[in-house]
Amino acid sequence: MPNDDKYRIDSGRVSKSNKTLFIFVGALILAAAIAVAIAVPIALNSNVKTNLETANEILDKYPIIDGHNDWAWQFRDNLQNVINNISLWDDLTEVYPDSHTDIPRLKKGKVGAQFWACFVHCNSAHKDAVRQGLEQMDMIRRFIEAYSDTFQFATTAKDIEDANAAGKIASLIGVEGGHMIDSSLAALRMYYALGARYMTLTHSCDTPWADASNRNYSNGGLTDFGKRVVAEMNRIGILVDISHVSDQTMKDVFSVTTAPVIYSHSSARHLCDHVRNVPDDILQLLKENNGIIMINFYNDYVTCSTTANTTDVADHFDYIKSLIGVEYLGFGADYDGVTRVPTGLEDVSTYPNLVAELLKRGWTEDELRMITRDNLLRVLRKAESVARPSNDPDETWISASSVNYPCRT
Ligand SMILES: *[C@@H]1O[C@H](CO)[C@@H](O)[C@H](O)[C@H]1NC(C)=O
Ligand SMILES: *[C@@H]1O[C@H](CO)[C@@H](O)[C@H](O)[C@H]1NC(C)=O
Ligand SMILES: *[C@@H]1O[C@H](CO)[C@@H](O)[C@H](O)[C@H]1NC(C)=O
């Protein structure tokens, strides 16, 4: 049975090579299956990780400049400004669970510069607000000095860059509330002399010369003296912060300021209809002014509810970018000034999560560099260049009748 034999032989050969083939193919399939089983989760994982890793790399190059942090208020409220016997190098998460700030977390969050808020409550207005304000200036300057391995006092755009080149967190001061100057241009100049580089015209109370966002609108915006306050701020080179003021005050400021203004911690009213946020028509004025809005993370201003997350905050960035452009955006998280923060943005260590979310939405490195640093540096440089410190100081006093308070002699 040659045929049979042949067949058998052939068959045997075929059969043998088939077997090898099957084993080979089987092994290939198994190997492929194992490869897929390992590679897919890695790939998915590295997708998630890539945005965060890229965010961290970008922030290493362009560390965050944040417009508003109330750590100094925590010291006053919890420690009566006694900080000599605590260590700010420690992770303070356990000790002060409601606080959002400490040095390890600032470093993890890649914070390169912080405007520390010099804040005192409105209940001190027309009483001891100036003294309390000075105590907060002292507090901020003391912790910058005591932790000079980490912080470096800064008052100019160049100071910010120098501090970062030295590996330090540039530390600037913003006075949060015009009540701290007690309607005195001389007091304003002295806060500047102590290092303040923005003043929020009001906190949650009208001053005798400017209306706050949430009170009586007793002045109808900015008074003539209020316009002098803005002009004097422009002259000496302290940024005019219009977070917290009424819409009319904002508009009046835009009509008189010669320098770009800041919102140190406000968000978009289109997404959350709250008086602390900025409506679209006024965002257009900000664009004309070449100023900056530094986005607030407080849940109540992000979603107008008690809950929010990273997605919700990123929406404010996307919205304002689409409305007026990326050149006018920055970060003003308001850590330690608020009681509710978004899931994913729980404290100062979490800025990279937001940057990762923006990367996911297609934001480019150039755009991210603008919102982390360049926009604020541009505003600060412009305010420095329009300042005229050698021009005569404004010696006008506010009219006695508009500050007729019992504590004033
Ligand atoms: C710091 O000192 C004050 C009194 O001077 C004391 O009440 C407080 O418990 C001390 N805090 C720590 C963390 O040691
Ligand atoms: C608002 O008006 C009320 C009543 O006149 C007054 O008691 C209160 O002090 C005012 N508040 C501010 C912030 O001006
Ligand atoms: C944020 O919450 C919304 C629902 O409100 C959800 O659709 C979204 O996925 C959440 N984002 C994150 C990053 O968890």
CSV table of C-alpha atoms and ligand atoms in Angstrom, one decimal:
chain,number,residue,atom,x,y,z
A,1,MET,CA,0.0,0.0,0.0
A,2,PRO,CA,2.5,2.5,-1.3
A,3,ASN,CA,-0.3,5.0,-1.4
A,4,ASP,CA,-1.3,4.0,2.0
A,5,ASP,CA,2.3,3.9,3.1
A,6,LYS,CA,2.9,7.2,1.4
A,7,TYR,CA,-0.2,8.4,2.9
A,8,ARG,CA,0.8,7.0,6.2
A,9,ILE,CA,4.2,8.4,5.9
A,10,ASP,CA,2.8,11.7,4.6
A,11,SER,CA,0.1,11.6,7.1
A,12,GLY,CA,2.7,10.8,9.7
A,13,ARG,CA,4.8,13.8,8.7
A,14,VAL,CA,1.8,16.1,8.4
A,15,SER,CA,0.5,14.9,11.6
A,16,LYS,CA,3.9,15.5,13.3
A,17,SER,CA,4.3,19.0,11.9
A,18,ASN,CA,0.7,19.7,12.7
A,19,LYS,CA,1.4,18.8,16.3
A,20,THR,CA,4.4,21.1,16.4
A,21,LEU,CA,2.3,23.8,14.7
A,22,PHE,CA,-0.5,23.4,17.2
A,23,ILE,CA,1.9,23.6,20.1
A,24,PHE,CA,3.6,26.6,18.6
A,25,VAL,CA,0.3,28.4,17.8
A,26,GLY,CA,-1.0,27.4,21.2
A,27,ALA,CA,2.0,28.8,22.9
A,28,LEU,CA,1.7,31.9,20.8
A,29,ILE,CA,-1.9,32.4,21.8
A,30,LEU,CA,-1.1,31.7,25.5
A,31,ALA,CA,1.8,34.2,25.3
A,32,ALA,CA,-0.4,36.7,23.6
A,33,ALA,CA,-3.1,36.2,26.2
A,34,ILE,CA,-0.6,36.7,29.0
A,35,ALA,CA,0.8,39.7,27.3
A,36,VAL,CA,-2.6,41.2,26.9
A,37,ALA,CA,-3.5,40.3,30.5
A,38,ILE,CA,-0.4,42.2,31.7
A,39,ALA,CA,-0.2,45.0,29.1
A,40,VAL,CA,-3.8,46.2,29.1
A,41,PRO,CA,-4.0,47.0,32.7
A,42,ILE,CA,-0.5,48.6,32.5
A,43,ALA,CA,-1.6,50.6,29.5
A,44,LEU,CA,-4.9,51.7,31.2
A,45,ASN,CA,-3.0,52.5,34.3
A,46,SER,CA,-0.3,54.4,32.5
A,47,ASN,CA,-3.0,56.4,30.8
A,48,VAL,CA,-4.3,57.6,34.1
A,49,LYS,CA,-0.8,57.9,35.4
A,50,THR,CA,0.5,59.7,32.4
A,51,ASN,CA,-1.7,62.8,32.9
A,52,LEU,CA,-0.7,63.0,36.5
A,53,GLU,CA,2.9,62.3,35.8
A,54,THR,CA,2.9,64.8,33.0
A,55,ALA,CA,1.2,67.3,35.3
A,56,ASN,CA,3.9,66.8,37.9
A,57,GLU,CA,6.7,67.2,35.2
A,58,ILE,CA,5.1,70.4,34.0
A,59,LEU,CA,4.7,71.8,37.5
A,60,ASP,CA,8.3,71.0,38.2
A,61,LYS,CA,9.1,73.4,35.4
A,62,TYR,CA,6.4,75.9,36.1
A,63,PRO,CA,5.4,75.7,39.8
A,64,ILE,CA,2.0,77.1,40.7
A,65,ILE,CA,1.5,80.7,41.7
A,66,ASP,CA,-1.6,80.8,43.9
A,67,GLY,CA,-3.5,84.0,44.7
A,68,HIS,CA,-5.0,83.2,48.0
A,69,ASN,CA,-4.3,81.1,51.1
A,70,ASP,CA,-5.5,81.8,54.6
A,71,TRP,CA,-3.0,79.7,56.6
A,72,ALA,CA,-2.2,82.8,58.7
A,73,TRP,CA,-5.8,83.0,59.7
A,74,GLN,CA,-5.6,79.4,61.0
A,75,PHE,CA,-2.6,80.4,63.2
A,76,ARG,CA,-4.6,83.3,64.6
A,77,ASP,CA,-7.8,81.3,65.1
A,78,ASN,CA,-6.3,78.1,66.4
A,79,LEU,CA,-3.0,79.2,68.0
A,80,GLN,CA,-3.4,82.9,68.9
A,81,ASN,CA,-0.4,83.3,66.6
A,82,VAL,CA,1.8,81.2,68.9
A,83,ILE,CA,3.8,79.2,66.5
A,84,ASN,CA,7.2,78.9,68.1
A,85,ASN,CA,6.4,75.6,69.7
A,86,ILE,CA,5.0,73.9,66.6
A,87,SER,CA,6.8,72.7,63.6
A,88,LEU,CA,5.5,73.7,60.2
A,89,TRP,CA,7.8,71.2,58.6
A,90,ASP,CA,5.6,68.4,60.1
A,91,ASP,CA,2.7,66.9,58.3
A,92,LEU,CA,0.0,68.7,60.2
A,93,THR,CA,-2.9,66.6,58.7
A,94,GLU,CA,-3.4,64.8,62.0
A,95,VAL,CA,-2.9,67.8,64.3
A,96,TYR,CA,-5.1,70.2,62.5
A,97,PRO,CA,-7.4,68.1,60.3
A,98,ASP,CA,-9.4,71.1,59.2
A,99,SER,CA,-6.3,72.9,57.9
A,100,HIS,CA,-5.3,72.5,54.3
A,101,THR,CA,-1.7,73.7,54.5
A,102,ASP,CA,1.7,72.5,55.7
A,103,ILE,CA,5.2,72.5,54.2
A,104,PRO,CA,5.3,68.8,53.0
A,105,ARG,CA,1.9,69.3,51.3
A,106,LEU,CA,3.0,72.6,49.7
A,107,LYS,CA,6.0,70.8,48.2
A,108,LYS,CA,3.9,67.8,47.0
A,109,GLY,CA,1.5,70.3,45.4
A,110,LYS,CA,4.4,72.0,43.5
A,111,VAL,CA,3.5,75.4,44.9
A,112,GLY,CA,6.1,77.9,43.7
A,113,ALA,CA,4.6,81.1,45.0
A,114,GLN,CA,1.8,81.9,47.4
A,115,PHE,CA,0.1,85.2,48.2
A,116,TRP,CA,-0.6,84.7,51.9
A,117,ALA,CA,-3.8,86.4,52.9
A,118,CYS,CA,-3.5,89.0,55.7
A,119,PHE,CA,-7.2,88.6,56.8
A,120,VAL,CA,-9.1,89.9,59.8
A,121,HIS,CA,-12.9,89.7,60.3
A,122,CYS,CA,-15.3,92.5,59.4
A,123,ASN,CA,-16.4,92.7,63.0
A,124,SER,CA,-13.2,94.6,63.7
A,125,ALA,CA,-14.0,97.3,61.1
A,126,HIS,CA,-14.0,100.8,62.6
A,127,LYS,CA,-12.6,99.2,65.8
A,128,ASP,CA,-9.2,97.5,65.9
A,129,ALA,CA,-8.9,96.2,62.3
A,130,VAL,CA,-5.6,98.1,61.8
A,131,ARG,CA,-4.0,96.5,64.8
A,132,GLN,CA,-5.3,93.1,63.9
A,133,GLY,CA,-4.1,93.5,60.4
A,134,LEU,CA,-0.6,94.5,61.6
A,135,GLU,CA,-0.6,91.4,63.8
A,136,GLN,CA,-1.4,89.2,60.7
A,137,MET,CA,1.4,91.0,58.7
A,138,ASP,CA,3.7,90.2,61.6
A,139,MET,CA,2.5,86.6,61.7
A,140,ILE,CA,3.1,86.0,58.0
A,141,ARG,CA,6.5,87.7,58.0
A,142,ARG,CA,7.5,85.6,61.0
A,143,PHE,CA,6.7,82.3,59.5
A,144,ILE,CA,8.4,83.2,56.3
A,145,GLU,CA,11.5,84.2,58.3
A,146,ALA,CA,11.4,81.2,60.7
A,147,TYR,CA,11.2,78.7,57.8
A,148,SER,CA,13.5,80.5,55.4
A,149,ASP,CA,14.8,77.1,54.2
A,150,THR,CA,11.4,76.8,52.5
A,151,PHE,CA,10.0,80.3,52.1
A,152,GLN,CA,11.4,83.4,50.6
A,153,PHE,CA,9.8,86.8,51.1
A,154,ALA,CA,8.8,88.3,47.7
A,155,THR,CA,7.4,91.6,46.6
A,156,THR,CA,8.0,91.6,42.8
A,157,ALA,CA,7.8,89.4,39.8
A,158,LYS,CA,11.6,89.1,39.8
A,159,ASP,CA,11.5,88.1,43.5
A,160,ILE,CA,9.2,85.2,42.6
A,161,GLU,CA,11.6,84.0,39.9
A,162,ASP,CA,14.6,84.4,42.1
A,163,ALA,CA,13.0,82.5,45.0
A,164,ASN,CA,12.0,79.7,42.6
A,165,ALA,CA,15.5,79.6,41.1
A,166,ALA,CA,16.8,79.2,44.7
A,167,GLY,CA,14.3,76.3,45.2
A,168,LYS,CA,12.1,78.3,47.6
A,169,ILE,CA,8.4,79.1,47.8
A,170,ALA,CA,8.1,82.8,47.0
A,171,SER,CA,5.9,84.3,49.7
A,172,LEU,CA,3.9,87.4,49.0
A,173,ILE,CA,1.3,89.1,51.1
A,174,GLY,CA,-2.2,90.2,50.2
A,175,VAL,CA,-4.3,92.3,52.5
A,176,GLU,CA,-7.8,90.8,52.4
A,177,GLY,CA,-10.1,93.7,53.2
A,178,GLY,CA,-10.0,97.5,52.9
A,179,HIS,CA,-11.3,97.7,56.4
A,180,MET,CA,-7.7,97.2,57.5
A,181,ILE,CA,-6.6,100.6,56.3
A,182,ASP,CA,-9.5,102.4,58.2
A,183,SER,CA,-10.0,104.7,55.3
A,184,SER,CA,-6.5,106.1,55.5
A,185,LEU,CA,-4.2,106.4,52.5
A,186,ALA,CA,-1.3,106.7,54.9
A,187,ALA,CA,-2.2,103.3,56.4
A,188,LEU,CA,-2.4,101.8,52.9
A,189,ARG,CA,1.1,103.1,52.2
A,190,MET,CA,2.4,101.5,55.4
A,191,TYR,CA,0.9,98.1,54.6
A,192,TYR,CA,2.8,98.4,51.3
A,193,ALA,CA,6.0,99.3,53.1
A,194,LEU,CA,5.6,96.2,55.2
A,195,GLY,CA,5.4,94.1,52.0
A,196,ALA,CA,1.7,93.8,51.0
A,197,ARG,CA,1.4,93.5,47.3
A,198,TYR,CA,-2.3,93.3,46.8
A,199,MET,CA,-5.3,94.7,48.8
A,200,THR,CA,-8.8,93.3,48.3
A,201,LEU,CA,-10.8,96.5,48.4
A,202,THR,CA,-13.4,94.9,50.7
A,203,HIS,CA,-14.1,91.7,52.5
A,204,SER,CA,-17.7,90.9,53.4
A,205,CYS,CA,-18.5,94.4,54.6
A,206,ASP,CA,-18.8,97.7,52.8
A,207,THR,CA,-16.0,100.2,53.6
A,208,PRO,CA,-17.0,103.9,53.7
A,209,TRP,CA,-15.6,104.1,50.2
A,210,ALA,CA,-16.4,100.7,48.4
A,211,ASP,CA,-19.2,98.2,48.4
A,212,ALA,CA,-18.8,94.5,49.2
A,213,SER,CA,-20.5,91.8,47.1
A,214,ASN,CA,-22.9,90.7,49.8
A,215,ARG,CA,-24.0,93.7,51.9
A,216,ASN,CA,-25.9,96.9,51.8
A,217,TYR,CA,-24.4,98.5,48.7
A,218,SER,CA,-24.3,101.6,50.8
A,219,ASN,CA,-22.0,103.6,48.5
A,220,GLY,CA,-23.4,102.6,45.1
A,221,GLY,CA,-20.0,101.2,44.1
A,222,LEU,CA,-16.7,103.1,44.6
A,223,THR,CA,-16.9,106.6,46.1
A,224,ASP,CA,-14.7,109.5,45.0
A,225,PHE,CA,-12.4,108.6,48.0
A,226,GLY,CA,-12.5,105.0,46.8
A,227,LYS,CA,-11.3,106.1,43.4
A,228,ARG,CA,-8.4,107.8,45.2
A,229,VAL,CA,-7.6,104.6,47.0
A,230,VAL,CA,-7.3,102.8,43.6
A,231,ALA,CA,-5.2,105.6,42.2
A,232,GLU,CA,-2.9,105.6,45.1
A,233,MET,CA,-2.6,101.8,44.9
A,234,ASN,CA,-1.7,102.2,41.2
A,235,ARG,CA,0.8,104.9,42.1
A,236,ILE,CA,2.7,102.9,44.7
A,237,GLY,CA,2.4,99.5,42.8
A,238,ILE,CA,0.1,97.4,44.9
A,239,LEU,CA,-2.3,95.2,43.0
A,240,VAL,CA,-6.0,96.1,43.2
A,241,ASP,CA,-7.9,92.9,44.1
A,242,ILE,CA,-11.6,92.9,43.3
A,243,SER,CA,-12.7,89.6,44.7
A,244,HIS,CA,-15.3,90.2,47.3
A,245,VAL,CA,-16.5,93.5,46.0
A,246,SER,CA,-19.9,94.3,44.4
A,247,ASP,CA,-20.5,94.3,40.7
A,248,GLN,CA,-20.7,98.1,40.6
A,249,THR,CA,-17.5,98.4,42.6
A,250,MET,CA,-15.8,96.1,40.0
A,251,LYS,CA,-17.1,98.3,37.1
A,252,ASP,CA,-16.0,101.5,38.8
A,253,VAL,CA,-12.5,100.0,39.4
A,254,PHE,CA,-12.2,99.1,35.7
A,255,SER,CA,-13.1,102.7,34.8
A,256,VAL,CA,-10.3,104.3,36.9
A,257,THR,CA,-7.4,101.8,37.3
A,258,THR,CA,-4.2,102.3,35.2
A,259,ALA,CA,-2.9,98.9,36.1
A,260,PRO,CA,-4.3,95.4,35.5
A,261,VAL,CA,-6.4,94.2,38.4
A,262,ILE,CA,-6.7,90.7,40.0
A,263,TYR,CA,-9.4,88.6,41.3
A,264,SER,CA,-7.3,86.7,43.9
A,265,HIS,CA,-10.0,84.1,44.5
A,266,SER,CA,-13.2,84.1,42.5
A,267,SER,CA,-14.8,81.9,39.9
A,268,ALA,CA,-17.3,82.1,37.0
A,269,ARG,CA,-20.9,83.2,37.8
A,270,HIS,CA,-22.1,81.6,34.6
A,271,LEU,CA,-21.4,78.2,36.2
A,272,CYS,CA,-22.5,79.1,39.7
A,273,ASP,CA,-24.7,82.1,40.2
A,274,HIS,CA,-23.1,83.5,43.4
A,275,VAL,CA,-22.2,87.2,44.1
A,276,ARG,CA,-18.6,86.2,44.8
A,277,ASN,CA,-18.2,85.0,41.3
A,278,VAL,CA,-17.7,87.1,38.2
A,279,PRO,CA,-20.4,87.6,35.5
A,280,ASP,CA,-19.6,87.3,31.8
A,281,ASP,CA,-19.9,91.1,31.0
A,282,ILE,CA,-17.4,91.9,33.7
A,283,LEU,CA,-15.1,89.1,32.6
A,284,GLN,CA,-15.0,91.1,29.2
A,285,LEU,CA,-13.9,94.2,31.2
A,286,LEU,CA,-11.2,92.0,32.8
A,287,LYS,CA,-10.0,91.0,29.4
A,288,GLU,CA,-9.8,94.7,28.2
A,289,ASN,CA,-7.9,95.5,31.4
A,290,ASN,CA,-5.4,92.6,30.8
A,291,GLY,CA,-5.9,91.4,34.4
A,292,ILE,CA,-6.4,88.0,35.9
A,293,ILE,CA,-9.0,85.9,37.6
A,294,MET,CA,-7.5,83.3,39.9
A,295,ILE,CA,-10.1,80.5,40.3
A,296,ASN,CA,-11.5,79.8,43.7
A,297,PHE,CA,-12.0,76.1,44.6
A,298,TYR,CA,-14.6,76.6,47.4
A,299,ASN,CA,-17.4,74.1,46.7
A,300,ASP,CA,-20.1,76.7,47.3
A,301,TYR,CA,-18.6,79.0,44.6
A,302,VAL,CA,-17.8,76.1,42.2
A,303,THR,CA,-21.1,74.4,42.1
A,304,CYS,CA,-23.4,76.6,44.3
A,305,SER,CA,-23.8,73.5,46.4
A,306,THR,CA,-21.9,71.8,49.3
A,307,THR,CA,-20.2,69.2,47.1
A,308,ALA,CA,-17.8,69.6,44.1
A,309,ASN,CA,-14.9,67.7,42.5
A,310,THR,CA,-11.9,68.3,40.2
A,311,THR,CA,-14.1,68.1,37.1
A,312,ASP,CA,-16.3,70.9,38.4
A,313,VAL,CA,-13.3,73.2,39.0
A,314,ALA,CA,-11.8,72.4,35.6
A,315,ASP,CA,-15.1,73.5,34.1
A,316,HIS,CA,-14.5,77.0,35.4
A,317,PHE,CA,-11.1,77.0,33.7
A,318,ASP,CA,-12.6,75.7,30.4
A,319,TYR,CA,-15.5,78.2,30.6
A,320,ILE,CA,-13.4,81.3,31.1
A,321,LYS,CA,-10.9,80.2,28.6
A,322,SER,CA,-13.6,79.8,26.0
A,323,LEU,CA,-15.2,83.1,26.9
A,324,ILE,CA,-12.2,85.5,27.1
A,325,GLY,CA,-9.0,83.4,26.6
A,326,VAL,CA,-6.4,81.6,28.6
A,327,GLU,CA,-4.4,84.7,29.2
A,328,TYR,CA,-6.6,85.9,32.1
A,329,LEU,CA,-6.7,82.8,34.2
A,330,GLY,CA,-4.8,81.6,37.3
A,331,PHE,CA,-5.2,79.7,40.6
A,332,GLY,CA,-6.7,81.2,43.8
A,333,ALA,CA,-7.8,78.1,45.6
A,334,ASP,CA,-8.6,79.8,49.0
A,335,TYR,CA,-7.2,76.9,51.0
A,336,ASP,CA,-7.6,77.4,54.8
A,337,GLY,CA,-10.1,80.1,54.1
A,338,VAL,CA,-13.0,77.7,53.4
A,339,THR,CA,-14.7,74.8,55.0
A,340,ARG,CA,-15.6,72.7,52.0
A,341,VAL,CA,-13.2,71.8,49.3
A,342,PRO,CA,-13.7,69.6,46.2
A,343,THR,CA,-13.1,65.8,46.1
A,344,GLY,CA,-9.7,65.4,44.5
A,345,LEU,CA,-8.6,68.9,45.5
A,346,GLU,CA,-8.6,68.4,49.3
A,347,ASP,CA,-5.5,70.5,50.2
A,348,VAL,CA,-2.5,72.3,48.9
A,349,SER,CA,-0.9,69.0,47.8
A,350,THR,CA,-3.5,68.4,45.1
A,351,TYR,CA,-2.9,71.0,42.4
A,352,PRO,CA,-1.4,68.3,40.1
A,353,ASN,CA,-4.8,66.6,40.0
A,354,LEU,CA,-6.4,69.7,38.5
A,355,VAL,CA,-3.5,70.1,36.0
A,356,ALA,CA,-3.9,66.4,35.1
A,357,GLU,CA,-7.6,67.0,34.5
A,358,LEU,CA,-6.8,70.0,32.2
A,359,LEU,CA,-4.3,67.9,30.3
A,360,LYS,CA,-7.0,65.3,29.8
A,361,ARG,CA,-9.1,68.0,28.3
A,362,GLY,CA,-6.4,68.9,25.8
A,363,TRP,CA,-4.8,71.9,27.5
A,364,THR,CA,-1.3,72.4,26.1
A,365,GLU,CA,1.9,72.9,28.1
A,366,ASP,CA,2.0,76.5,26.9
A,367,GLU,CA,-1.5,77.1,28.2
A,368,LEU,CA,-0.7,75.5,31.5
A,369,ARG,CA,2.4,77.6,31.9
A,370,MET,CA,0.3,80.7,31.4
A,371,ILE,CA,-2.2,79.8,34.1
A,372,THR,CA,0.3,78.5,36.6
A,373,ARG,CA,2.7,81.4,36.3
A,374,ASP,CA,3.0,83.6,33.3
A,375,ASN,CA,-0.4,85.4,33.5
A,376,LEU,CA,0.2,86.5,37.1
A,377,LEU,CA,3.8,87.5,36.4
A,378,ARG,CA,2.6,89.6,33.4
A,379,VAL,CA,0.0,91.4,35.6
A,380,LEU,CA,2.5,92.0,38.4
A,381,ARG,CA,5.2,93.3,36.0
A,382,LYS,CA,2.7,95.6,34.4
A,383,ALA,CA,1.5,97.0,37.8
A,384,GLU,CA,5.2,97.5,38.6
A,385,SER,CA,5.8,99.4,35.4
A,386,VAL,CA,2.8,101.7,35.7
A,387,ALA,CA,3.6,102.5,39.3
A,388,ARG,CA,4.9,106.1,39.9
A,389,PRO,CA,6.3,105.9,43.4
A,390,SER,CA,8.3,109.1,42.9
A,391,ASN,CA,5.0,111.1,42.2
A,392,ASP,CA,3.6,112.9,45.2
A,393,PRO,CA,1.6,110.7,47.7
A,394,ASP,CA,-2.1,111.5,47.9
A,395,GLU,CA,-2.6,113.4,51.2
A,396,THR,CA,-6.4,113.6,51.0
A,397,TRP,CA,-8.3,112.6,54.1
A,398,ILE,CA,-11.7,110.9,53.9
A,399,SER,CA,-14.4,113.4,55.0
A,400,ALA,CA,-15.0,113.2,58.7
A,401,SER,CA,-18.7,112.7,58.2
A,402,SER,CA,-18.3,109.5,56.3
A,403,VAL,CA,-16.2,107.9,59.1
A,404,ASN,CA,-18.1,109.2,62.1
A,405,TYR,CA,-17.5,106.1,64.3
A,406,PRO,CA,-17.2,106.1,68.1
A,407,CYS,CA,-13.8,104.6,68.0
A,408,ARG,CA,-12.3,107.3,65.8
A,409,THR,CA,-10.9,110.3,67.7
B,1,LIG,C1,2.5,75.7,72.8
B,1,LIG,O1,2.6,76.5,73.9
B,1,LIG,C2,1.3,76.9,74.5
B,1,LIG,C3,1.6,77.8,75.7
B,1,LIG,O2,2.6,78.6,75.5
B,1,LIG,C4,0.6,75.6,74.9
B,1,LIG,O3,-0.7,75.9,75.4
B,1,LIG,C5,0.4,74.7,73.8
B,1,LIG,O4,-0.1,73.5,74.2
B,1,LIG,C6,1.8,74.4,73.1
B,1,LIG,N1,1.6,73.6,71.9
B,1,LIG,C7,2.4,72.6,71.6
B,1,LIG,C8,2.0,71.9,70.4
B,1,LIG,O5,3.3,72.2,72.3
B,2,LIG,C1,-25.8,97.0,56.7
B,2,LIG,O1,-26.8,97.7,57.2
B,2,LIG,C2,-27.3,97.3,58.5
B,2,LIG,C3,-28.5,98.1,58.8
B,2,LIG,O2,-28.4,99.4,58.5
B,2,LIG,C4,-26.1,97.6,59.5
B,2,LIG,O3,-26.5,97.3,60.8
B,2,LIG,C5,-24.9,96.9,59.0
B,2,LIG,O4,-23.8,97.2,59.8
B,2,LIG,C6,-24.6,97.2,57.6
B,2,LIG,N1,-23.5,96.3,57.2
B,2,LIG,C7,-22.5,96.7,56.5
B,2,LIG,C8,-21.5,95.7,56.2
B,2,LIG,O5,-22.4,97.8,56.0
B,3,LIG,C1,-17.4,64.7,39.4
B,3,LIG,O1,-18.8,64.5,39.6
B,3,LIG,C2,-19.5,64.4,38.5
B,3,LIG,C3,-21.0,64.3,38.9
B,3,LIG,O2,-21.4,65.4,39.6
B,3,LIG,C4,-19.1,63.1,37.7
B,3,LIG,O3,-19.8,63.0,36.5
B,3,LIG,C5,-17.6,63.2,37.4
B,3,LIG,O4,-17.1,62.0,36.9
B,3,LIG,C6,-16.8,63.5,38.7
B,3,LIG,N1,-15.4,63.7,38.4
B,3,LIG,C7,-14.5,63.0,39.0
B,3,LIG,C8,-13.1,63.4,38.6
B,3,LIG,O5,-14.7,62.2,39.9
